[in-house]
mmCIF file of C-alpha atoms and ligand atoms in Angstrom:
data_model
loop_
_atom_site.group_PDB
_atom_site.id
_atom_site.type_symbol
_atom_site.label_atom_id
_atom_site.label_comp_id
_atom_site.label_asym_id
_atom_site.label_seq_id
_atom_site.Cartn_x
_atom_site.Cartn_y
_atom_site.Cartn_z
ATOM 1 C CA UNK A 5 -27.797 -16.849 -16.098
ATOM 2 C CA UNK A 6 -24.180 -18.940 -15.301
ATOM 3 C CA UNK A 7 -25.265 -22.329 -13.434
ATOM 4 C CA UNK A 8 -22.328 -22.204 -10.689
ATOM 5 C CA UNK A 9 -22.803 -19.693 -8.139
ATOM 6 C CA UNK A 10 -19.174 -17.898 -7.633
ATOM 7 C CA UNK A 11 -19.511 -14.971 -6.605
ATOM 8 C CA UNK A 12 -19.571 -14.378 -2.567
ATOM 9 C CA UNK A 13 -22.254 -12.911 -0.579
ATOM 10 C CA UNK A 14 -21.088 -9.874 1.581
ATOM 11 C CA UNK A 15 -23.841 -7.556 2.435
ATOM 12 C CA UNK A 16 -27.635 -8.665 2.423
ATOM 13 C CA UNK A 17 -27.652 -7.188 -1.627
ATOM 14 C CA UNK A 18 -23.556 -6.778 -2.140
ATOM 15 C CA UNK A 19 -21.554 -9.990 -3.734
ATOM 16 C CA UNK A 20 -17.866 -10.100 -4.516
ATOM 17 C CA UNK A 21 -17.350 -11.027 -8.042
ATOM 18 C CA UNK A 22 -13.399 -10.796 -8.364
ATOM 19 C CA UNK A 23 -10.419 -12.048 -9.237
ATOM 20 C CA UNK A 24 -7.385 -14.180 -6.829
ATOM 21 C CA UNK A 25 -4.544 -13.809 -8.466
ATOM 22 C CA UNK A 26 -2.594 -16.453 -6.843
ATOM 23 C CA UNK A 27 1.233 -17.100 -8.880
ATOM 24 C CA UNK A 28 1.526 -12.782 -8.441
ATOM 25 C CA UNK A 29 5.128 -12.127 -7.123
ATOM 26 C CA UNK A 30 5.556 -8.353 -8.163
ATOM 27 C CA UNK A 31 3.723 -6.133 -8.506
ATOM 28 C CA UNK A 32 5.485 -2.563 -10.342
ATOM 29 C CA UNK A 33 8.845 -3.793 -7.415
ATOM 30 C CA UNK A 34 6.363 -4.674 -4.608
ATOM 31 C CA UNK A 35 7.281 -8.024 -4.210
ATOM 32 C CA UNK A 36 3.692 -9.881 -3.738
ATOM 33 C CA UNK A 37 4.961 -13.112 -2.166
ATOM 34 C CA UNK A 38 1.431 -13.730 -0.976
ATOM 35 C CA UNK A 39 -0.147 -12.869 -4.015
ATOM 36 C CA UNK A 40 -3.233 -10.846 -4.422
ATOM 37 C CA UNK A 41 -7.015 -10.294 -5.470
ATOM 38 C CA UNK A 42 -8.345 -7.775 -7.579
ATOM 39 C CA UNK A 43 -11.919 -7.522 -5.511
ATOM 40 C CA UNK A 44 -14.887 -6.219 -7.767
ATOM 41 C CA UNK A 45 -18.529 -6.159 -5.727
ATOM 42 C CA UNK A 46 -22.484 -5.694 -7.126
ATOM 43 C CA UNK A 47 -24.764 -4.134 -5.956
ATOM 44 C CA UNK A 48 -27.898 -5.662 -6.675
ATOM 45 C CA UNK A 49 -30.806 -2.995 -6.662
ATOM 46 C CA UNK A 50 -32.005 -1.204 -9.282
ATOM 47 C CA UNK A 51 -29.815 -0.818 -11.304
ATOM 48 C CA UNK A 52 -27.668 -3.589 -10.639
ATOM 49 C CA UNK A 53 -24.103 -2.185 -10.313
ATOM 50 C CA UNK A 54 -21.032 -3.136 -10.707
ATOM 51 C CA UNK A 55 -18.524 -1.619 -8.536
ATOM 52 C CA UNK A 56 -14.940 -1.809 -9.635
ATOM 53 C CA UNK A 57 -13.219 -4.341 -12.256
ATOM 54 C CA UNK A 58 -10.020 -6.111 -12.385
ATOM 55 C CA UNK A 59 -6.708 -6.706 -13.610
ATOM 56 C CA UNK A 60 -7.151 -7.230 -17.787
ATOM 57 C CA UNK A 61 -6.238 -10.386 -17.976
ATOM 58 C CA UNK A 62 -8.824 -11.319 -15.561
ATOM 59 C CA UNK A 63 -11.821 -9.481 -17.110
ATOM 60 C CA UNK A 64 -13.589 -13.184 -18.512
ATOM 61 C CA UNK A 65 -13.840 -14.676 -15.144
ATOM 62 C CA UNK A 66 -14.675 -11.401 -13.229
ATOM 63 C CA UNK A 67 -17.854 -11.435 -16.309
ATOM 64 C CA UNK A 68 -18.024 -15.608 -15.597
ATOM 65 C CA UNK A 69 -18.421 -13.890 -11.869
ATOM 66 C CA UNK A 70 -21.465 -11.463 -12.620
ATOM 67 C CA UNK A 71 -22.791 -13.429 -14.614
ATOM 68 C CA UNK A 72 -23.468 -16.432 -11.461
ATOM 69 C CA UNK A 73 -25.103 -14.023 -9.635
ATOM 70 C CA UNK A 74 -27.547 -11.504 -12.615
ATOM 71 C CA UNK A 75 -27.997 -11.278 -15.927
ATOM 72 C CA UNK A 76 -25.098 -8.630 -17.953
ATOM 73 C CA UNK A 77 -28.035 -6.815 -19.505
ATOM 74 C CA UNK A 78 -29.662 -5.816 -15.968
ATOM 75 C CA UNK A 79 -26.093 -4.049 -14.889
ATOM 76 C CA UNK A 80 -26.744 -0.413 -16.496
ATOM 77 C CA UNK A 81 -24.003 0.844 -14.097
ATOM 78 C CA UNK A 82 -20.538 0.522 -13.613
ATOM 79 C CA UNK A 83 -18.457 2.395 -11.190
ATOM 80 C CA UNK A 84 -14.804 3.084 -11.415
ATOM 81 C CA UNK A 85 -13.847 4.105 -7.551
ATOM 82 C CA UNK A 86 -9.479 4.223 -8.650
ATOM 83 C CA UNK A 87 -8.216 4.027 -12.325
ATOM 84 C CA UNK A 88 -5.295 2.270 -11.971
ATOM 85 C CA UNK A 89 -5.119 -0.847 -14.215
ATOM 86 C CA UNK A 90 -5.417 -3.409 -11.814
ATOM 87 C CA UNK A 91 -8.582 -2.221 -11.033
ATOM 88 C CA UNK A 92 -9.521 -0.957 -14.054
ATOM 89 C CA UNK A 93 -7.422 -2.835 -16.866
ATOM 90 C CA UNK A 94 -10.758 -4.626 -17.329
ATOM 91 C CA UNK A 95 -13.049 -2.026 -18.222
ATOM 92 C CA UNK A 96 -12.769 -2.191 -21.875
ATOM 93 C CA UNK A 97 -13.865 -5.122 -22.251
ATOM 94 C CA UNK A 98 -16.268 -5.657 -19.006
ATOM 95 C CA UNK A 99 -18.358 -1.849 -20.740
ATOM 96 C CA UNK A 100 -17.745 -3.986 -24.076
ATOM 97 C CA UNK A 101 -19.597 -7.014 -22.457
ATOM 98 C CA UNK A 102 -22.099 -5.563 -20.006
ATOM 99 C CA UNK A 103 -22.819 -2.259 -22.092
ATOM 100 C CA UNK A 104 -24.311 0.076 -19.136
ATOM 101 C CA UNK A 105 -25.861 2.728 -19.111
ATOM 102 C CA UNK A 106 -23.530 4.938 -16.922
ATOM 103 C CA UNK A 107 -19.813 4.388 -16.389
ATOM 104 C CA UNK A 108 -18.882 6.585 -12.917
ATOM 105 C CA UNK A 109 -15.506 7.434 -11.756
ATOM 106 C CA UNK A 110 -14.344 10.911 -10.350
ATOM 107 C CA UNK A 111 -13.591 13.672 -12.705
ATOM 108 C CA UNK A 112 -10.009 12.664 -12.390
ATOM 109 C CA UNK A 113 -10.799 9.161 -12.329
ATOM 110 C CA UNK A 114 -12.612 10.281 -15.953
ATOM 111 C CA UNK A 115 -9.518 12.451 -16.756
ATOM 112 C CA UNK A 116 -7.634 8.925 -16.626
ATOM 113 C CA UNK A 117 -9.693 6.840 -18.023
ATOM 114 C CA UNK A 118 -9.711 8.773 -20.702
ATOM 115 C CA UNK A 119 -5.408 8.594 -20.649
ATOM 116 C CA UNK A 120 -5.464 5.054 -20.278
ATOM 117 C CA UNK A 121 -8.094 3.933 -22.858
ATOM 118 C CA UNK A 122 -8.519 7.012 -24.850
ATOM 119 C CA UNK A 123 -12.299 7.014 -24.498
ATOM 120 C CA UNK A 124 -14.690 9.687 -26.521
ATOM 121 C CA UNK A 125 -17.695 7.908 -25.042
ATOM 122 C CA UNK A 126 -19.404 10.521 -21.832
ATOM 123 C CA UNK A 127 -18.309 9.432 -18.763
ATOM 124 C CA UNK A 128 -20.571 10.892 -15.633
ATOM 125 C CA UNK A 129 -18.227 12.575 -12.582
ATOM 126 C CA UNK A 130 -20.686 12.403 -9.462
ATOM 127 C CA UNK A 131 -19.824 15.504 -7.123
ATOM 128 C CA UNK A 132 -18.092 14.522 -3.624
ATOM 129 C CA UNK A 133 -20.690 13.717 -1.504
ATOM 130 C CA UNK A 134 -23.554 12.717 -4.195
ATOM 131 C CA UNK A 135 -25.529 9.603 -4.047
ATOM 132 C CA UNK A 136 -26.910 7.826 -6.588
ATOM 133 C CA UNK A 137 -29.998 5.806 -5.758
ATOM 134 C CA UNK A 138 -30.232 2.216 -6.630
ATOM 135 C CA UNK A 139 -33.958 1.555 -5.925
ATOM 136 C CA UNK A 140 -34.454 1.361 -2.715
ATOM 137 C CA UNK A 141 -30.390 0.931 -2.074
ATOM 138 C CA UNK A 142 -28.302 4.652 -2.444
ATOM 139 C CA UNK A 143 -24.882 4.880 -3.435
ATOM 140 C CA UNK A 144 -23.017 8.051 -1.863
ATOM 141 C CA UNK A 145 -19.570 8.710 -3.714
ATOM 142 C CA UNK A 146 -17.015 10.139 -1.366
ATOM 143 C CA UNK A 147 -13.390 11.838 -2.936
ATOM 144 C CA UNK A 148 -10.435 10.656 -0.891
ATOM 145 C CA UNK A 149 -7.484 12.582 -3.543
ATOM 146 C CA UNK A 150 -4.218 11.283 -3.135
ATOM 147 C CA UNK A 151 -4.893 7.543 -1.770
ATOM 148 C CA UNK A 152 -3.536 6.591 -2.419
ATOM 149 C CA UNK A 153 -4.167 8.634 -6.170
ATOM 150 C CA UNK A 154 -5.494 11.405 -7.725
ATOM 151 C CA UNK A 155 -8.893 9.984 -8.571
ATOM 152 C CA UNK A 156 -8.913 7.484 -6.394
ATOM 153 C CA UNK A 157 -13.309 7.668 -4.864
ATOM 154 C CA UNK A 158 -14.612 5.468 -2.047
ATOM 155 C CA UNK A 159 -18.135 4.296 -2.787
ATOM 156 C CA UNK A 160 -20.756 4.153 0.038
ATOM 157 C CA UNK A 161 -23.922 1.335 0.232
ATOM 158 C CA UNK A 162 -25.784 3.643 2.961
ATOM 159 C CA UNK A 163 -28.403 1.279 4.083
ATOM 160 C CA UNK A 164 -26.061 -1.736 4.899
ATOM 161 C CA UNK A 165 -23.099 0.747 6.144
ATOM 162 C CA UNK A 166 -20.696 -1.419 3.357
ATOM 163 C CA UNK A 167 -17.700 0.969 1.759
ATOM 164 C CA UNK A 168 -16.387 0.626 -0.817
ATOM 165 C CA UNK A 169 -12.656 2.061 -0.285
ATOM 166 C CA UNK A 170 -10.676 0.781 -3.298
ATOM 167 C CA UNK A 171 -6.738 0.330 -2.558
ATOM 168 C CA UNK A 172 -7.334 1.788 1.110
ATOM 169 C CA UNK A 173 -7.487 -0.805 4.115
ATOM 170 C CA UNK A 174 -6.661 -3.697 1.200
ATOM 171 C CA UNK A 175 -3.965 -6.258 0.967
ATOM 172 C CA UNK A 176 -1.636 -8.056 -1.246
ATOM 173 C CA UNK A 177 -3.347 -11.424 0.135
ATOM 174 C CA UNK A 178 -4.818 -14.481 -2.538
ATOM 175 C CA UNK A 179 -6.838 -16.371 -0.002
ATOM 176 C CA UNK A 180 -9.995 -19.511 -1.050
ATOM 177 C CA UNK A 181 -11.365 -16.932 1.942
ATOM 178 C CA UNK A 182 -12.843 -13.745 1.464
ATOM 179 C CA UNK A 183 -13.562 -12.027 4.908
ATOM 180 C CA UNK A 184 -10.499 -11.206 7.577
ATOM 181 C CA UNK A 185 -11.946 -13.155 9.718
ATOM 182 C CA UNK A 186 -11.064 -16.376 8.010
ATOM 183 C CA UNK A 187 -7.775 -15.874 8.267
ATOM 184 C CA UNK A 188 -4.931 -14.947 10.929
ATOM 185 C CA UNK A 189 -4.489 -11.589 12.882
ATOM 186 C CA UNK A 190 -1.056 -11.636 12.588
ATOM 187 C CA UNK A 191 -0.522 -12.268 8.514
ATOM 188 C CA UNK A 192 -3.590 -9.351 8.186
ATOM 189 C CA UNK A 193 -1.532 -7.456 10.254
ATOM 190 C CA UNK A 194 1.796 -7.924 8.709
ATOM 191 C CA UNK A 195 0.885 -7.805 4.538
ATOM 192 C CA UNK A 196 -1.885 -4.393 5.763
ATOM 193 C CA UNK A 197 1.675 -2.937 7.101
ATOM 194 C CA UNK A 198 3.292 -3.865 4.105
ATOM 195 C CA UNK A 199 0.273 -2.311 1.797
ATOM 196 C CA UNK A 200 0.328 0.576 3.874
ATOM 197 C CA UNK A 201 3.883 1.506 4.027
ATOM 198 C CA UNK A 202 4.790 1.150 0.428
ATOM 199 C CA UNK A 203 1.853 2.388 -1.142
ATOM 200 C CA UNK A 204 -0.066 4.313 1.771
ATOM 201 C CA UNK A 205 2.961 5.524 3.780
ATOM 202 C CA UNK A 206 3.950 8.911 1.834
ATOM 203 C CA UNK A 207 -0.135 10.428 1.992
ATOM 204 C CA UNK A 208 -0.479 10.199 6.237
ATOM 205 C CA UNK A 209 -1.177 12.956 7.205
ATOM 206 C CA UNK A 210 -4.573 12.627 4.941
ATOM 207 C CA UNK A 211 -5.289 9.720 6.317
ATOM 208 C CA UNK A 212 -4.829 11.004 9.770
ATOM 209 C CA UNK A 213 -7.862 13.917 8.554
ATOM 210 C CA UNK A 214 -10.077 11.115 6.807
ATOM 211 C CA UNK A 215 -9.953 8.954 10.050
ATOM 212 C CA UNK A 216 -11.028 12.090 11.972
ATOM 213 C CA UNK A 217 -13.686 12.851 9.566
ATOM 214 C CA UNK A 218 -15.396 9.738 9.362
ATOM 215 C CA UNK A 219 -18.235 10.962 11.905
ATOM 216 C CA UNK A 220 -18.769 13.889 10.610
ATOM 217 C CA UNK A 221 -18.999 12.160 6.558
ATOM 218 C CA UNK A 222 -21.678 9.780 8.598
ATOM 219 C CA UNK A 223 -19.385 7.127 7.539
ATOM 220 C CA UNK A 224 -19.845 4.284 10.170
ATOM 221 C CA UNK A 225 -18.958 1.027 7.761
ATOM 222 C CA UNK A 226 -19.699 -2.344 9.048
ATOM 223 C CA UNK A 227 -18.659 -3.783 6.523
ATOM 224 C CA UNK A 228 -15.095 -3.008 4.639
ATOM 225 C CA UNK A 229 -14.694 -3.877 1.414
ATOM 226 C CA UNK A 230 -11.292 -3.199 0.063
ATOM 227 C CA UNK A 231 -9.702 -3.478 -3.457
ATOM 228 C CA UNK A 232 -7.042 -6.067 -2.591
ATOM 229 C CA UNK A 233 -7.313 -8.822 0.234
ATOM 230 C CA UNK A 234 -10.022 -9.784 2.134
ATOM 231 C CA UNK A 235 -12.661 -8.366 3.045
ATOM 232 C CA UNK A 236 -13.522 -7.079 6.411
ATOM 233 C CA UNK A 237 -16.695 -8.079 7.846
ATOM 234 C CA UNK A 238 -16.864 -8.444 11.865
ATOM 235 C CA UNK A 239 -14.758 -5.488 13.635
ATOM 236 C CA UNK A 240 -13.829 -3.232 11.076
ATOM 237 C CA UNK A 241 -12.923 -0.856 12.928
ATOM 238 C CA UNK A 242 -9.578 -2.957 13.283
ATOM 239 C CA UNK A 243 -7.957 -2.324 10.512
ATOM 240 C CA UNK A 244 -9.199 1.715 9.973
ATOM 241 C CA UNK A 245 -7.435 1.277 14.062
ATOM 242 C CA UNK A 246 -4.044 -0.641 12.415
ATOM 243 C CA UNK A 247 -4.373 2.682 9.732
ATOM 244 C CA UNK A 248 -4.873 5.413 12.187
ATOM 245 C CA UNK A 249 -2.038 4.313 13.739
ATOM 246 C CA UNK A 250 0.234 3.747 11.531
ATOM 247 C CA UNK A 251 -0.600 6.822 10.620
ATOM 248 C CA UNK A 252 1.277 8.640 13.260
ATOM 249 C CA UNK A 253 4.132 7.333 12.165
ATOM 250 C CA UNK A 254 5.684 7.267 15.515
ATOM 251 C CA UNK A 255 8.942 6.182 16.480
ATOM 252 C CA UNK A 256 9.870 3.239 17.891
ATOM 253 C CA UNK A 257 13.121 1.406 19.687
ATOM 254 C CA UNK A 258 14.335 -0.253 16.695
ATOM 255 C CA UNK A 259 16.895 0.582 13.752
ATOM 256 C CA UNK A 260 16.640 -0.546 10.469
ATOM 257 C CA UNK A 261 20.179 -0.908 9.157
ATOM 258 C CA UNK A 262 19.503 -1.410 4.840
ATOM 259 C CA UNK A 263 23.678 -2.007 3.648
ATOM 260 C CA UNK A 264 25.011 -3.595 0.291
ATOM 261 C CA UNK A 265 28.305 -4.728 0.022
ATOM 262 C CA UNK A 266 31.149 -6.042 -2.676
ATOM 263 C CA UNK A 267 33.956 -8.019 -0.706
ATOM 264 C CA UNK A 268 31.845 -8.106 2.908
ATOM 265 C CA UNK A 269 34.035 -4.725 4.099
ATOM 266 C CA UNK A 270 30.713 -2.914 4.249
ATOM 267 C CA UNK A 271 28.727 -5.934 5.591
ATOM 268 C CA UNK A 272 31.297 -6.810 8.752
ATOM 269 C CA UNK A 273 31.012 -2.427 9.388
ATOM 270 C CA UNK A 274 27.163 -3.072 9.390
ATOM 271 C CA UNK A 275 27.366 -5.918 11.889
ATOM 272 C CA UNK A 276 29.401 -4.086 14.171
ATOM 273 C CA UNK A 277 26.887 -1.659 13.996
ATOM 274 C CA UNK A 278 24.654 -3.339 14.810
ATOM 275 C CA UNK A 279 25.957 -4.534 17.699
ATOM 276 C CA UNK A 280 26.630 -0.830 19.182
ATOM 277 C CA UNK A 281 22.380 -0.362 18.229
ATOM 278 C CA UNK A 282 21.741 -3.481 19.962
ATOM 279 C CA UNK A 283 24.090 -2.820 23.182
ATOM 280 C CA UNK A 284 22.225 0.875 22.906
ATOM 281 C CA UNK A 285 18.763 -0.784 23.462
ATOM 282 C CA UNK A 286 17.223 -0.944 20.251
ATOM 283 C CA UNK A 287 15.969 -3.578 18.397
ATOM 284 C CA UNK A 288 17.991 -3.956 15.352
ATOM 285 C CA UNK A 289 16.892 -5.031 11.552
ATOM 286 C CA UNK A 290 19.772 -5.722 9.271
ATOM 287 C CA UNK A 291 18.234 -4.831 5.211
ATOM 288 C CA UNK A 292 21.974 -6.455 3.261
ATOM 289 C CA UNK A 293 20.335 -5.952 0.122
ATOM 290 C CA UNK A 294 21.950 -9.256 -2.053
ATOM 291 C CA UNK A 295 19.095 -11.016 0.294
ATOM 292 C CA UNK A 296 16.529 -8.191 1.094
ATOM 293 C CA UNK A 297 13.860 -6.101 -1.379
ATOM 294 C CA UNK A 298 13.047 -2.676 -1.073
ATOM 295 C CA UNK A 299 8.849 -3.163 -0.011
ATOM 296 C CA UNK A 300 10.222 -5.639 2.340
ATOM 297 C CA UNK A 301 13.048 -2.731 3.941
ATOM 298 C CA UNK A 302 10.088 -0.320 3.528
ATOM 299 C CA UNK A 303 7.780 -2.083 5.629
ATOM 300 C CA UNK A 304 10.314 -2.441 8.060
ATOM 301 C CA UNK A 305 10.555 0.634 8.465
ATOM 302 C CA UNK A 306 7.063 1.020 10.455
ATOM 303 C CA UNK A 307 7.930 1.827 13.501
ATOM 304 C CA UNK A 308 11.433 1.716 13.309
ATOM 305 C CA UNK A 309 13.133 5.273 15.337
ATOM 306 C CA UNK A 310 16.759 5.022 12.928
ATOM 307 C CA UNK A 311 17.478 4.524 9.682
ATOM 308 C CA UNK A 312 20.750 3.856 8.765
ATOM 309 C CA UNK A 313 22.550 3.662 5.361
ATOM 310 C CA UNK A 314 25.814 1.034 4.575
ATOM 311 C CA UNK A 315 27.551 0.930 1.066
ATOM 312 C CA UNK A 316 30.836 0.833 -0.643
ATOM 313 C CA UNK A 317 32.128 3.851 -2.430
ATOM 314 C CA UNK A 318 32.029 2.222 -6.798
ATOM 315 C CA UNK A 319 33.603 4.574 -9.710
ATOM 316 C CA UNK A 320 32.905 7.223 -6.674
ATOM 317 C CA UNK A 321 29.461 6.546 -5.923
ATOM 318 C CA UNK A 322 26.820 5.047 -3.607
ATOM 319 C CA UNK A 323 26.980 1.111 -5.362
ATOM 320 C CA UNK A 324 23.643 1.283 -6.982
ATOM 321 C CA UNK A 325 21.662 -1.258 -4.849
ATOM 322 C CA UNK A 326 21.300 1.165 -2.160
ATOM 323 C CA UNK A 327 20.649 4.175 -4.519
ATOM 324 C CA UNK A 328 17.627 2.280 -5.958
ATOM 325 C CA UNK A 329 16.441 1.766 -1.982
ATOM 326 C CA UNK A 330 16.683 5.478 -1.068
ATOM 327 C CA UNK A 331 15.241 6.712 -3.973
ATOM 328 C CA UNK A 332 12.655 4.005 -3.392
ATOM 329 C CA UNK A 333 12.203 5.291 -0.119
ATOM 330 C CA UNK A 334 12.399 9.375 -0.247
ATOM 331 C CA UNK A 335 9.156 8.885 -2.438
ATOM 332 C CA UNK A 336 7.238 6.985 0.776
ATOM 333 C CA UNK A 337 8.334 9.926 2.324
ATOM 334 C CA UNK A 338 9.018 8.206 6.353
ATOM 335 C CA UNK A 339 9.547 10.348 9.322
ATOM 336 C CA UNK A 340 10.829 10.909 12.558
ATOM 337 C CA UNK A 341 13.301 9.299 12.221
ATOM 338 C CA UNK A 342 17.370 9.543 13.158
ATOM 339 C CA UNK A 343 20.015 8.048 11.026
ATOM 340 C CA UNK A 344 23.516 7.777 9.641
ATOM 341 C CA UNK A 345 26.061 6.395 7.600
ATOM 342 C CA UNK A 346 28.973 4.173 6.780
ATOM 343 C CA UNK A 347 31.132 2.245 3.813
ATOM 344 C CA UNK A 348 33.952 0.853 2.918
ATOM 345 C CA UNK A 349 36.060 2.131 0.553
ATOM 346 C CA UNK A 350 39.368 1.187 -1.735
ATOM 347 C CA UNK A 351 40.515 4.870 -2.559
ATOM 348 C CA UNK A 352 37.857 8.062 -2.783
ATOM 349 C CA UNK A 353 35.449 7.045 -0.344
ATOM 350 C CA UNK A 354 32.513 9.540 -1.570
ATOM 351 C CA UNK A 355 29.908 7.202 -0.357
ATOM 352 C CA UNK A 356 29.726 7.726 3.168
ATOM 353 C CA UNK A 357 29.261 11.727 2.622
ATOM 354 C CA UNK A 358 26.420 10.732 -0.101
ATOM 355 C CA UNK A 359 24.732 8.386 2.041
ATOM 356 C CA UNK A 360 24.536 10.897 4.430
ATOM 357 C CA UNK A 361 23.356 14.325 1.823
ATOM 358 C CA UNK A 362 21.045 11.182 1.169
ATOM 359 C CA UNK A 363 19.565 10.551 4.681
ATOM 360 C CA UNK A 364 19.024 14.234 5.074
ATOM 361 C CA UNK A 365 17.259 15.596 1.711
ATOM 362 C CA UNK A 366 14.484 12.179 3.467
ATOM 363 C CA UNK A 367 14.469 14.355 6.403
ATOM 364 C CA UNK A 368 16.810 11.689 8.373
ATOM 365 C CA UNK A 369 18.307 14.066 11.435
ATOM 366 C CA UNK A 370 21.814 12.568 11.035
ATOM 367 C CA UNK A 371 23.040 12.300 14.742
ATOM 368 C CA UNK A 372 26.513 10.613 14.178
ATOM 369 C CA UNK A 373 29.193 10.920 11.888
ATOM 370 C CA UNK A 374 29.612 8.682 9.997
ATOM 371 C CA UNK A 375 32.698 6.115 9.643
ATOM 372 C CA UNK A 376 34.418 5.072 6.234
ATOM 373 C CA UNK A 377 37.391 2.031 6.069
ATOM 374 C CA UNK A 378 40.139 1.561 3.598
ATOM 375 C CA UNK A 379 39.521 -1.465 2.373
ATOM 376 C CA UNK A 380 39.345 -3.903 5.408
ATOM 377 C CA UNK A 381 37.534 -2.883 8.244
ATOM 378 C CA UNK A 382 40.222 -3.268 11.454
ATOM 379 C CA UNK A 383 39.549 -3.814 15.023
ATOM 380 C CA UNK A 384 39.640 0.200 15.245
ATOM 381 C CA UNK A 385 36.853 0.618 12.544
ATOM 382 C CA UNK A 386 34.795 -1.938 14.154
ATOM 383 C CA UNK A 387 35.034 -0.189 17.606
ATOM 384 C CA UNK A 388 34.480 2.894 15.574
ATOM 385 C CA UNK A 389 30.771 1.447 13.722
ATOM 386 C CA UNK A 390 29.862 0.128 17.086
ATOM 387 C CA UNK A 391 30.295 3.211 18.929
ATOM 388 C CA UNK A 392 28.438 4.452 15.606
ATOM 389 C CA UNK A 393 25.489 2.438 16.427
ATOM 390 C CA UNK A 394 25.380 3.454 20.316
ATOM 391 C CA UNK A 395 25.305 6.972 19.312
ATOM 392 C CA UNK A 396 22.317 6.216 16.954
ATOM 393 C CA UNK A 397 20.405 4.219 19.813
ATOM 394 C CA UNK A 398 21.197 7.137 22.026
ATOM 395 C CA UNK A 399 19.198 9.435 19.988
ATOM 396 C CA UNK A 400 16.480 7.392 19.414
ATOM 397 C CA UNK A 401 15.835 6.411 23.365
ATOM 398 C CA UNK A 402 16.023 9.644 24.116
ATOM 399 C CA UNK A 403 13.455 10.478 21.492
ATOM 400 C CA UNK A 404 11.345 7.746 22.724
ATOM 401 C CA UNK A 405 11.524 7.152 26.576
ATOM 402 C CA UNK A 406 9.495 4.086 26.069
ATOM 403 C CA UNK A 407 9.166 1.348 23.572
ATOM 404 C CA UNK A 408 6.497 2.320 21.272
HETATM 405 FE FE1 FEO B 16 -4.832 -1.636 -6.038
HETATM 406 FE FE2 FEO B 16 -3.414 1.726 -7.023
HETATM 407 O O1 FEO B 16 -4.170 -0.292 -7.136
#
């Protein structure tokens, strides 16, 4: 056993044994400005059980943390709640080192693990709700399909009411502190919101249903231990409440204006649109794409009632950066938004109509006719942009009578 204790106790007989990735700044396109953690947990039952692993480069760190707490030969079960490689990448190295008797994942998790690692050894898939005895402790497995992968599963340590929730209730936040109660609530809410907006937003109906079913599932966690970020050992209902609120996608009196510009004409239009939105009573967030990363734009949409898109026309098309972010946002399936489009052009001007079609494909209700400017917007165009903002604001105010 390692002499220096690196594990952190999270409940009576469960310990964090994961890794902190201080330098992570990009997670497949998600800007992780505060880094992340890959949380893994050791449950000191009989047998000792490891729940989740870490990203592959951190596997040795995980194994050192495990060894600081238990004899690796005593670890007979390894549970994989989620097969994405930030948690399962370290699994082959871990299995080679620990040689567990049983590797446990959902049926779809096993399919994903075989797809990743081309294994042929037996893996064990519990039924939804199945329990596993670890001496005087009990693990229960709950399938949470599409939260956020088909394989996703919760593991619940019954006696200690500790929920190992994989990505759900997590956030990308590197910290020396392991617990949410040691960190600032504003930072937690910001990073948890960003995680929700970028990872879980497409599945809000499932989240609402799952939260509603917690009593029926007899899940009353005193500790929520996600696979990223801090662990909730005090008031875990805080993060559950945030999820319940965000999952509704209730629109608010807030507009997000996403645009790019070639020669500052669409930028001038965006500012005029913003003036109109503000004059109409909305909180306005301008997101020029030269300065804004797509995952931050997705985060802006939490609590918004309107999404407006602006783009110059380049070679008869929407500007590529705008198409990129629209593709990303469309996949996240934001709901309950109204919107409009605007943009400058030189001689063909297709972008605005293309943006309106994109908004409609996203199920954003287009509530005002788009504004186009030939070359540089003059006073008349700027006035029409302000009017566009005011029209969108009026549509939001009508739908959101009280600031939401
Ligand atoms: Fe943190 Fe879906 O992996």
